[in-house]
Coordinates of C-alpha atoms and ligand atoms in Angstrom, one line a residue:
M1 CA -6.6 19.1 -9.9
D2 CA -5.5 22.3 -11.5
Q3 CA -1.9 22.0 -12.9
S4 CA -1.4 25.7 -13.0
K5 CA -2.1 26.1 -9.2
I6 CA 0.3 23.2 -8.5
D7 CA 3.0 24.8 -10.7
A8 CA 2.5 28.2 -8.9
L9 CA 3.0 26.5 -5.5
R10 CA 6.0 24.6 -6.7
A11 CA 7.7 27.8 -7.9
K12 CA 7.6 29.2 -4.3
P13 CA 10.8 28.9 -2.3
V14 CA 10.3 26.9 0.9
P15 CA 11.2 28.7 4.1
A16 CA 13.5 27.1 6.7
F17 CA 11.6 25.2 9.4
S18 CA 12.4 25.2 13.1
H19 CA 11.0 23.3 16.1
L20 CA 7.6 24.2 17.5
I21 CA 7.8 24.2 21.3
D22 CA 5.5 25.9 23.7
G23 CA 3.6 27.6 20.9
R24 CA 6.8 29.2 19.5
H25 CA 9.2 28.5 16.7
C26 CA 12.7 27.9 17.9
A27 CA 16.1 26.8 16.5
A28 CA 18.1 23.9 17.7
S29 CA 19.9 24.5 21.0
D30 CA 23.2 24.5 19.2
G31 CA 21.9 26.3 16.1
A32 CA 22.4 23.3 13.8
T33 CA 20.3 22.7 10.8
M34 CA 20.0 19.9 8.3
E35 CA 19.4 20.1 4.5
I36 CA 16.2 18.8 3.1
I37 CA 16.8 17.2 -0.4
S38 CA 13.8 17.0 -2.7
P39 CA 13.5 13.5 -4.3
I40 CA 11.9 15.2 -7.3
D41 CA 15.3 16.6 -8.5
G42 CA 17.8 15.7 -5.8
Q43 CA 18.3 19.4 -5.0
V44 CA 18.3 21.1 -1.6
L45 CA 14.7 22.3 -0.9
T46 CA 15.2 24.0 2.4
T47 CA 16.6 23.3 5.9
V48 CA 15.1 22.2 9.2
A49 CA 16.4 22.4 12.7
R50 CA 18.7 19.5 13.5
G51 CA 17.3 18.8 17.0
T52 CA 19.4 17.9 20.0
A53 CA 18.5 15.6 22.9
K54 CA 18.2 18.9 24.9
D55 CA 15.6 20.2 22.4
M56 CA 13.6 17.0 22.8
E57 CA 13.8 17.3 26.6
T58 CA 12.6 20.9 26.4
A59 CA 9.6 19.9 24.2
I60 CA 8.7 17.0 26.5
A61 CA 8.9 19.3 29.6
S62 CA 6.6 21.8 27.8
A63 CA 4.1 19.0 27.0
R64 CA 4.3 17.7 30.6
A65 CA 3.6 21.2 32.0
A66 CA 0.6 21.6 29.6
F67 CA -0.8 18.3 30.7
E68 CA -0.3 18.9 34.5
D69 CA -2.1 22.3 34.5
R70 CA -5.0 20.8 32.5
R71 CA -5.0 23.6 30.0
W72 CA -6.3 21.2 27.4
A73 CA -7.7 18.1 29.2
G74 CA -9.5 20.5 31.6
Q75 CA -11.5 22.3 28.9
P76 CA -15.1 21.3 28.3
P77 CA -15.4 18.6 25.7
A78 CA -17.4 20.9 23.4
A79 CA -14.5 23.5 23.5
R80 CA -11.9 20.8 22.6
K81 CA -14.2 19.6 19.8
K82 CA -14.5 23.1 18.5
V83 CA -10.7 23.5 18.3
M84 CA -10.2 20.2 16.6
M85 CA -12.9 20.9 14.1
A86 CA -11.4 24.3 13.3
W87 CA -8.0 22.5 12.8
A88 CA -9.6 20.1 10.3
D89 CA -11.1 23.0 8.5
L90 CA -7.7 24.7 8.3
I91 CA -6.1 21.5 7.0
E92 CA -8.8 21.3 4.3
A93 CA -8.5 25.0 3.4
N94 CA -4.8 24.6 3.0
A95 CA -5.0 21.2 1.3
L96 CA -3.2 22.0 -1.9
E97 CA -0.4 23.9 -0.2
L98 CA 0.1 21.1 2.3
A99 CA 0.0 18.4 -0.4
V100 CA 2.5 20.2 -2.7
L101 CA 4.9 21.0 0.2
G102 CA 4.7 17.3 1.2
V103 CA 5.3 16.0 -2.3
R104 CA 8.3 18.3 -2.8
D105 CA 9.7 16.7 0.4
N106 CA 8.8 13.0 0.0
G107 CA 8.0 12.5 -3.7
T108 CA 4.4 10.9 -3.6
E109 CA 2.4 11.5 -6.8
I110 CA 0.2 14.5 -6.2
G111 CA -3.1 12.8 -7.0
M112 CA -2.5 10.3 -4.2
A113 CA -1.0 12.9 -1.9
L114 CA -4.0 15.2 -2.1
R115 CA -6.4 12.3 -1.2
A116 CA -4.3 10.4 1.3
E117 CA -2.5 13.3 3.0
P118 CA -4.5 16.5 3.8
G119 CA -7.8 14.9 2.7
S120 CA -7.4 12.0 4.9
A121 CA -5.8 13.9 7.8
A122 CA -8.7 16.4 8.0
A123 CA -11.2 13.5 8.0
T124 CA -9.3 11.7 10.7
I125 CA -9.0 14.8 13.0
R126 CA -12.8 15.4 12.5
Y127 CA -13.6 11.7 13.2
Y128 CA -11.8 11.9 16.6
A129 CA -13.2 15.4 17.4
E130 CA -16.7 14.0 16.9
A131 CA -15.9 11.0 19.1
L132 CA -14.3 12.9 22.0
D133 CA -17.5 13.4 24.0
K134 CA -18.8 9.9 23.3
V135 CA -16.0 8.2 25.3
Y136 CA -16.7 8.1 29.0
G137 CA -16.6 5.8 32.0
E138 CA -18.6 2.9 33.3
I139 CA -20.6 1.9 36.3
A140 CA -19.7 -1.7 37.1
P141 CA -22.4 -4.2 38.2
T142 CA -20.8 -4.7 41.6
Q143 CA -22.5 -6.6 44.4
G144 CA -23.5 -5.3 47.8
D145 CA -23.2 -1.7 49.0
I146 CA -20.3 -0.9 46.7
L147 CA -20.3 1.5 43.7
G148 CA -17.6 0.6 41.2
L149 CA -16.8 3.3 38.8
V150 CA -14.4 3.0 35.8
H151 CA -12.9 6.4 34.8
K152 CA -11.3 6.9 31.4
E153 CA -8.4 9.3 31.7
P154 CA -5.9 10.7 29.3
V155 CA -2.5 9.0 29.8
G156 CA -0.3 12.1 29.9
V157 CA 2.5 12.9 27.4
V158 CA 2.4 11.0 24.1
G159 CA 5.5 10.7 21.9
A160 CA 4.6 10.2 18.2
I161 CA 7.3 9.1 15.8
I162 CA 6.2 9.4 12.2
P163 CA 7.6 7.9 8.9
W164 CA 8.1 9.6 5.6
N165 CA 5.7 7.8 3.3
F166 CA 2.4 9.5 4.4
P167 CA 3.4 12.0 7.1
L168 CA 0.0 13.8 7.4
M169 CA -2.2 10.7 7.2
I170 CA -0.2 8.7 9.6
G171 CA 0.5 11.8 11.8
A172 CA -3.3 12.4 12.1
W173 CA -3.9 8.7 13.0
K174 CA -1.8 9.4 16.1
L175 CA -2.6 13.0 16.8
G176 CA -6.4 12.7 16.3
P177 CA -7.1 10.2 19.1
A178 CA -4.2 11.4 21.4
L179 CA -5.4 15.0 21.4
A180 CA -9.1 14.1 21.5
M181 CA -8.6 12.2 24.7
G182 CA -6.9 15.2 26.3
N183 CA -3.2 14.2 26.1
S184 CA -0.3 16.4 25.3
V185 CA 1.8 15.3 22.3
V186 CA 5.4 15.6 21.2
L187 CA 5.8 14.9 17.5
K188 CA 9.0 13.6 15.8
P189 CA 8.6 13.8 12.0
A190 CA 10.8 11.7 9.7
E191 CA 14.1 13.3 8.4
T192 CA 13.0 13.0 4.8
A193 CA 9.3 14.2 5.3
S194 CA 9.1 16.8 8.0
L195 CA 7.8 19.9 6.2
S196 CA 4.1 19.3 5.7
L197 CA 3.7 17.7 9.1
M198 CA 5.4 20.7 10.8
R199 CA 3.0 23.0 8.8
M200 CA 0.0 20.9 10.0
A201 CA 1.2 21.3 13.6
E202 CA 1.4 25.1 13.1
L203 CA -2.2 25.0 11.9
A204 CA -3.3 23.3 15.1
L205 CA -2.0 26.3 17.1
E206 CA -3.8 28.6 14.6
A207 CA -7.0 26.7 15.3
G208 CA -6.7 27.4 19.0
L209 CA -4.8 24.4 20.5
P210 CA -3.1 25.9 23.6
P211 CA 0.7 26.3 23.5
G212 CA 2.6 23.2 24.8
V213 CA -0.2 20.7 24.0
L214 CA 1.4 19.9 20.7
N215 CA 5.2 20.3 20.3
A216 CA 7.2 19.2 17.3
V217 CA 10.9 18.6 17.1
T218 CA 12.8 17.9 13.8
G219 CA 16.1 16.1 13.5
E220 CA 17.6 12.6 13.4
G221 CA 15.8 9.6 14.7
A222 CA 19.0 8.4 16.4
V223 CA 19.3 11.7 18.3
V224 CA 15.9 13.2 19.0
G225 CA 13.9 10.0 18.6
E226 CA 16.2 8.2 21.0
A227 CA 15.9 11.1 23.5
M228 CA 12.1 10.7 23.3
G229 CA 12.3 6.9 23.7
L230 CA 14.5 7.2 26.8
S231 CA 12.6 10.0 28.4
M232 CA 11.2 9.3 31.9
D233 CA 8.4 11.8 31.2
V234 CA 6.8 10.3 28.0
D235 CA 4.0 7.9 29.0
V236 CA 3.1 6.4 25.6
L237 CA 5.2 6.0 22.5
V238 CA 3.3 5.5 19.2
F239 CA 5.3 4.7 16.1
T240 CA 5.1 3.8 12.4
G241 CA 8.3 2.8 10.6
S242 CA 10.8 0.0 10.3
G243 CA 11.1 -3.1 12.5
A244 CA 14.7 -2.2 13.5
T245 CA 13.5 1.1 15.0
G246 CA 10.5 -0.6 16.6
R247 CA 12.9 -3.0 18.4
R248 CA 14.9 0.0 19.6
L249 CA 11.8 1.7 21.0
L250 CA 11.0 -1.4 23.0
E251 CA 14.5 -1.4 24.4
Y252 CA 14.3 2.4 25.2
S253 CA 11.1 1.7 27.1
A254 CA 12.6 -1.1 29.1
R255 CA 15.7 1.0 29.9
S256 CA 13.6 4.0 31.1
N257 CA 10.1 4.2 32.5
M258 CA 8.5 1.1 30.8
K259 CA 6.3 3.5 28.8
R260 CA 3.7 1.9 26.6
V261 CA 4.9 1.3 23.1
Y262 CA 2.6 0.8 20.1
L263 CA 4.3 -0.2 16.8
E264 CA 3.2 -0.2 13.2
L265 CA 6.0 -1.9 11.3
G266 CA 5.0 -2.6 7.7
G267 CA 4.7 -6.0 6.1
K268 CA 5.1 -8.3 3.2
S269 CA 1.4 -8.6 2.3
P270 CA 0.2 -11.5 0.2
N271 CA -2.3 -10.8 -2.6
I272 CA -3.9 -14.2 -3.4
V273 CA -5.5 -14.6 -6.8
F274 CA -7.6 -17.6 -7.6
A275 CA -8.7 -18.7 -11.1
D276 CA -12.3 -18.1 -10.1
A277 CA -11.8 -14.4 -9.3
P278 CA -14.9 -12.4 -10.6
D279 CA -12.9 -10.2 -13.0
L280 CA -9.3 -11.2 -13.6
S281 CA -8.5 -8.2 -15.7
E282 CA -9.7 -5.8 -13.0
A283 CA -7.8 -7.9 -10.4
A284 CA -4.6 -7.4 -12.4
K285 CA -5.0 -3.6 -12.6
V286 CA -5.9 -3.3 -8.9
S287 CA -3.0 -5.6 -8.0
A288 CA -0.6 -3.5 -9.9
A289 CA -1.9 -0.3 -8.3
G290 CA -1.7 -2.1 -4.9
I291 CA 2.0 -2.4 -5.1
F292 CA 3.2 0.4 -7.4
R293 CA 1.3 3.5 -6.2
N294 CA 3.5 5.8 -4.2
A295 CA 6.5 3.8 -5.7
G296 CA 5.6 0.9 -3.4
Q297 CA 6.2 3.0 -0.2
V298 CA 3.0 1.9 1.5
C299 CA 3.0 -0.2 4.6
V300 CA 0.1 -2.4 3.3
A301 CA 1.5 -2.6 -0.2
A302 CA 0.5 -5.9 -2.0
S303 CA 4.1 -6.9 -2.5
R304 CA 3.7 -10.7 -2.8
L305 CA 1.5 -11.8 -5.7
L306 CA 0.4 -15.5 -5.1
V307 CA -1.3 -16.7 -8.3
E308 CA -3.1 -20.0 -8.9
A309 CA -0.8 -21.9 -11.3
S310 CA -3.5 -22.5 -13.9
I311 CA -3.8 -18.8 -14.7
H312 CA -0.3 -17.7 -13.8
D313 CA 1.1 -16.8 -17.2
D314 CA -2.0 -14.9 -18.4
F315 CA -2.4 -13.1 -15.1
V316 CA 1.2 -12.1 -14.9
A317 CA 1.0 -10.8 -18.5
E318 CA -2.0 -8.6 -17.5
V319 CA -0.1 -7.3 -14.4
V320 CA 2.9 -6.4 -16.5
K321 CA 0.7 -4.6 -19.0
A322 CA -0.9 -2.6 -16.2
A323 CA 2.6 -1.8 -14.7
E324 CA 4.0 -0.7 -18.1
A325 CA 1.0 1.6 -18.6
M326 CA 1.8 3.5 -15.4
R327 CA 3.6 6.8 -16.0
V328 CA 6.6 7.2 -13.7
G329 CA 8.0 10.7 -13.2
D330 CA 7.6 14.2 -11.8
P331 CA 5.1 13.7 -8.9
L332 CA 3.8 17.2 -9.3
L333 CA 2.4 16.5 -12.8
V334 CA -1.3 15.6 -12.4
D335 CA -1.1 12.7 -14.9
T336 CA 1.8 10.9 -13.1
H337 CA 0.9 7.5 -11.7
I338 CA 4.1 6.7 -9.8
G339 CA 6.2 9.5 -8.3
A340 CA 9.7 9.6 -6.9
V341 CA 11.3 7.1 -4.5
N342 CA 11.9 9.0 -1.2
S343 CA 15.7 9.1 -1.2
E344 CA 18.8 8.0 -3.0
T345 CA 19.4 5.5 -0.1
Q346 CA 16.0 3.9 -0.5
L347 CA 16.4 3.7 -4.3
R348 CA 19.7 1.9 -4.0
Q349 CA 18.2 -0.4 -1.5
N350 CA 15.3 -1.2 -3.9
L351 CA 17.7 -1.9 -6.7
G352 CA 19.8 -4.1 -4.4
F353 CA 16.6 -6.2 -3.7
V354 CA 16.2 -6.7 -7.5
D355 CA 19.8 -7.9 -7.8
T356 CA 19.3 -10.3 -5.0
A357 CA 16.1 -11.6 -6.5
R358 CA 17.9 -12.3 -9.8
A359 CA 20.7 -14.0 -8.0
E360 CA 18.2 -16.2 -6.2
G361 CA 16.7 -17.4 -9.4
G362 CA 13.9 -14.8 -10.0
D363 CA 13.1 -13.6 -13.5
V364 CA 12.7 -9.8 -13.8
V365 CA 9.9 -9.6 -16.4
T366 CA 9.5 -5.9 -16.4
G367 CA 11.3 -2.9 -14.8
G368 CA 14.3 -3.5 -12.5
D369 CA 16.0 -0.3 -13.3
R370 CA 16.4 3.3 -12.2
I371 CA 14.7 5.8 -14.5
L372 CA 16.9 8.7 -15.3
T373 CA 15.3 12.1 -15.9
E374 CA 16.7 15.4 -17.1
T375 CA 16.1 17.0 -13.8
G376 CA 17.7 14.2 -11.7
G377 CA 15.8 12.8 -8.7
Y378 CA 15.1 9.3 -7.7
Y379 CA 12.8 7.3 -9.9
M380 CA 12.4 3.5 -10.4
A381 CA 10.4 1.5 -13.0
P382 CA 7.6 -0.7 -11.6
T383 CA 9.2 -4.1 -11.4
V384 CA 7.7 -7.6 -11.6
V385 CA 9.8 -10.6 -10.6
T386 CA 8.4 -14.1 -11.3
G387 CA 9.7 -17.4 -10.0
V388 CA 10.1 -16.1 -6.5
R389 CA 10.4 -19.0 -4.0
P390 CA 8.5 -18.6 -0.8
D391 CA 11.8 -18.5 1.2
A392 CA 13.6 -16.1 -1.2
T393 CA 14.7 -12.7 0.1
L394 CA 12.1 -10.9 -2.0
A395 CA 9.4 -13.0 -0.5
Q396 CA 10.6 -12.5 3.1
K397 CA 11.9 -9.0 3.4
E398 CA 10.0 -5.7 3.0
V399 CA 11.4 -3.7 0.1
F400 CA 9.3 -0.6 0.6
G401 CA 9.7 0.0 -3.2
P402 CA 8.0 -0.7 -6.5
V403 CA 9.0 -4.3 -6.6
L404 CA 6.5 -7.2 -6.9
G405 CA 7.4 -10.8 -6.4
V406 CA 5.2 -13.5 -8.0
T407 CA 4.8 -17.0 -6.6
P408 CA 2.4 -19.7 -8.0
F409 CA 0.3 -22.0 -5.9
T410 CA -1.8 -25.1 -6.7
S411 CA -4.2 -25.5 -3.7
D412 CA -5.9 -23.4 -1.0
D413 CA -3.8 -24.9 1.7
E414 CA -0.6 -24.1 -0.2
A415 CA -1.8 -20.5 -0.7
V416 CA -2.4 -20.1 3.0
R417 CA 0.9 -21.8 3.9
I418 CA 2.8 -19.4 1.6
A419 CA 0.8 -16.4 2.7
N420 CA 1.6 -17.1 6.4
S421 CA 5.3 -17.9 5.8
T422 CA 6.8 -14.5 6.8
V423 CA 7.3 -12.8 10.1
Y424 CA 4.8 -10.2 9.1
G425 CA 1.0 -10.0 9.3
L426 CA -0.2 -6.6 8.2
A427 CA -2.5 -6.9 5.2
G428 CA -3.5 -9.1 2.3
G429 CA -5.9 -9.6 -0.6
I430 CA -8.1 -12.5 -1.7
W431 CA -9.6 -12.7 -5.2
T432 CA -12.3 -15.3 -5.6
S433 CA -16.0 -15.7 -6.3
N434 CA -16.3 -18.7 -4.0
L435 CA -18.0 -17.6 -0.7
S436 CA -16.8 -20.6 1.4
R437 CA -13.2 -20.1 0.1
T438 CA -13.4 -16.4 1.0
H439 CA -14.4 -17.1 4.6
R440 CA -11.8 -19.9 4.9
M441 CA -9.1 -17.5 3.7
L442 CA -10.3 -14.7 6.0
R443 CA -10.1 -17.2 8.9
D444 CA -6.7 -18.7 8.0
V445 CA -4.6 -15.9 6.5
R446 CA -2.7 -14.1 9.3
A447 CA -3.1 -10.3 8.8
G448 CA -4.7 -7.3 10.4
V449 CA -6.5 -6.1 7.2
L450 CA -7.7 -8.4 4.5
H451 CA -9.3 -7.2 1.2
V452 CA -11.6 -9.3 -0.8
N453 CA -11.9 -8.6 -4.6
T454 CA -10.3 -5.2 -4.1
Y455 CA -7.1 -3.8 -2.5
G456 CA -6.6 -0.8 -0.3
G457 CA -8.8 2.2 0.5
P458 CA -10.5 1.5 3.9
D459 CA -11.5 4.6 5.8
N460 CA -11.4 5.8 9.4
T461 CA -14.2 3.6 10.6
V462 CA -12.1 0.4 10.6
P463 CA -8.9 -0.3 12.5
L464 CA -5.4 -0.8 10.9
G465 CA -2.9 -2.8 12.8
G466 CA -0.6 -5.7 12.4
M467 CA 0.0 -9.2 13.7
G468 CA 3.4 -10.9 14.3
Q469 CA 6.3 -8.5 13.6
S470 CA 4.0 -6.1 11.7
G471 CA 3.3 -4.5 15.1
N472 CA 0.8 -4.2 17.9
G473 CA -2.1 -1.8 18.7
Q474 CA -4.5 -0.3 16.2
D475 CA -4.6 3.0 14.3
K476 CA -7.9 4.4 13.1
S477 CA -11.4 3.6 14.3
L478 CA -12.7 3.9 17.9
H479 CA -10.3 1.1 18.9
A480 CA -7.3 3.4 18.5
I481 CA -8.6 5.5 21.4
E482 CA -7.6 2.7 23.8
K483 CA -4.0 3.5 23.3
Y484 CA -4.4 7.0 24.6
I485 CA -6.5 6.4 27.8
N486 CA -5.9 5.0 31.2
L487 CA -8.6 3.1 33.1
K488 CA -9.0 4.1 36.7
T489 CA -11.3 2.2 39.1
A490 CA -13.0 3.9 42.0
W491 CA -14.4 1.5 44.6
I492 CA -16.9 3.4 46.8
K493 CA -18.6 2.0 49.9
L494 CA -22.2 3.4 50.0
Ligands
LIG1 P1 12.8 4.3 10.3 O1 12.2 3.3 11.2 O2 14.3 4.4 10.4 O3 12.2 5.7 10.5 C1 10.9 6.0 10.9 C2 10.9 7.0 12.0 O4 11.6 6.6 13.1 C3 11.5 8.3 11.6 O5 10.8 9.4 12.1 C4 12.9 8.3 12.1 O6 13.5 9.5 12.4 C5 12.6 7.6 13.5 N1 13.8 6.9 14.0 C6 14.8 6.3 13.3 N2 15.7 5.8 14.2 C7 15.3 6.1 15.5 C8 15.7 5.8 16.8 N3 16.9 5.2 17.0 N4 15.0 6.2 17.8 C9 13.8 6.8 17.6 N5 13.3 7.1 16.4 C10 14.0 6.7 15.3 O7 12.4 4.0 8.9 P2 13.0 4.6 7.6 O8 14.5 4.7 7.6 O9 12.3 5.9 7.3 O10 12.6 3.5 6.5 C11 13.2 2.3 6.6 C12 12.2 1.2 6.4 O11 11.1 1.3 7.3 C13 11.6 1.2 5.1 O12 12.3 0.7 4.1 C14 10.3 0.4 5.4 O13 10.7 -1.0 5.4 C15 10.0 0.8 6.8 N6 8.9 1.8 6.8 C16 7.7 1.4 7.1 C17 6.6 2.3 7.1 C18 5.2 1.9 7.4 O14 4.3 2.5 7.0 N7 5.1 0.8 8.1 C19 6.9 3.6 6.9 C20 8.2 4.1 6.6 C21 9.2 3.1 6.6

């Protein structure tokens, strides 16, 4: 990474962003805008259109028209693949610009942002572009003079609501398979991370995606997100974010057209370290990175450390050492390990969780405070709390910040019991050299993604999805495609 190139991009003023509807930029129907505050310094970065319900309805109508006249789904697969490949190339060609814009908006450290945002988004779009002509129907083994065909069709209009932690990566997880299958999409970026995703949507049009096939509307979730959720013309809703919003989306669906709703809702992922882990020192470093990178704002963050009691004190000391070695600060400096917390609200919420953990008997062994910088902005020290009871707030509620709760265990059964004692089931880690124990844990721990002797980093080839209140449906891999197709049976008498 070249610091001087990053500095040059950071010095550029950010233009105001408006909606992207029917291939054109347009302001909110009432002309309203909202300020975008950079978490780096707490200053106004630019404005985006503050969308109205009417704007959302216009965007959905445009997507519906694009779907009905088959301007995208009706193109030969090879033509659609070419457009999506060109889009991935454009994302890659503009990677640094996209990453810096995103970091100025959401505060992720630039090293991680470059890899996880444009880097991952381009790879995802390419993955689904390559897959699009390999998904087709079936001939069923029917009996008698009947031919049974199973067609795979696009569903129609997909509404995609995206969070602020990784807007491009998570955006691409929805856009890639939805567009590859021939759907039209209306995108709703998060209030505090719209800019890079809006730019990525513009690049899709530059790559040749027909107008109306991808529309994007900025604004408040409670206004434009609600209008999307209640629309009679959205067929599928795909979402990553909080459980509270997920519940609302299910209600919106029930109150409107019973649209399909797929939710990815975060977790309270257990990272279980046994005394027989192959390399405890490596386990401590990876465990620290697994919770603290991106200031803990990662849905699969390893936020609960379950440590075998016999190694508890030594292991915690290693984790604390790794945490204290991580540089917190300006996310646009290449040697920063932990960037900014996304917003003042989120930072206050994180600090509130630390206060509650203390009040419930936890011991804050490092961190716990806001870090004040000369430039302002929202920074928090990586925080380790020991003595966290399995039923404590810190063990039960997702913080979505750089706060690690540590709980000891003395047997495999107890580790499993504690691991499964939340409403979530998104991810987890298992550190051991015992093969049988590994497989027992893989069988017994309830989570969509389990890491063994590592944490994080799976690619597009494997699914990501939760169990319990971590959500339903899968992002990534060929399994994600199922969310964006309808099966239609044709029963033909020969
Ligand atoms: P949120 O659920 O409020 O926002 C996520 C998205 O939903 C945003 O685009 C937002 O505009 C939209 N939204 C909000 N209210 C809506 C509504 N009524 N109808 C439709 N859309 C709506 O999440 P947040 O406020 O950004 O973050 C709060 C918490 O969510 C975090 O602390 C964390 O626990 C969780 N979160 C999880 C992930 C994840 O990757 N699983 C990502 C971001 C946030």
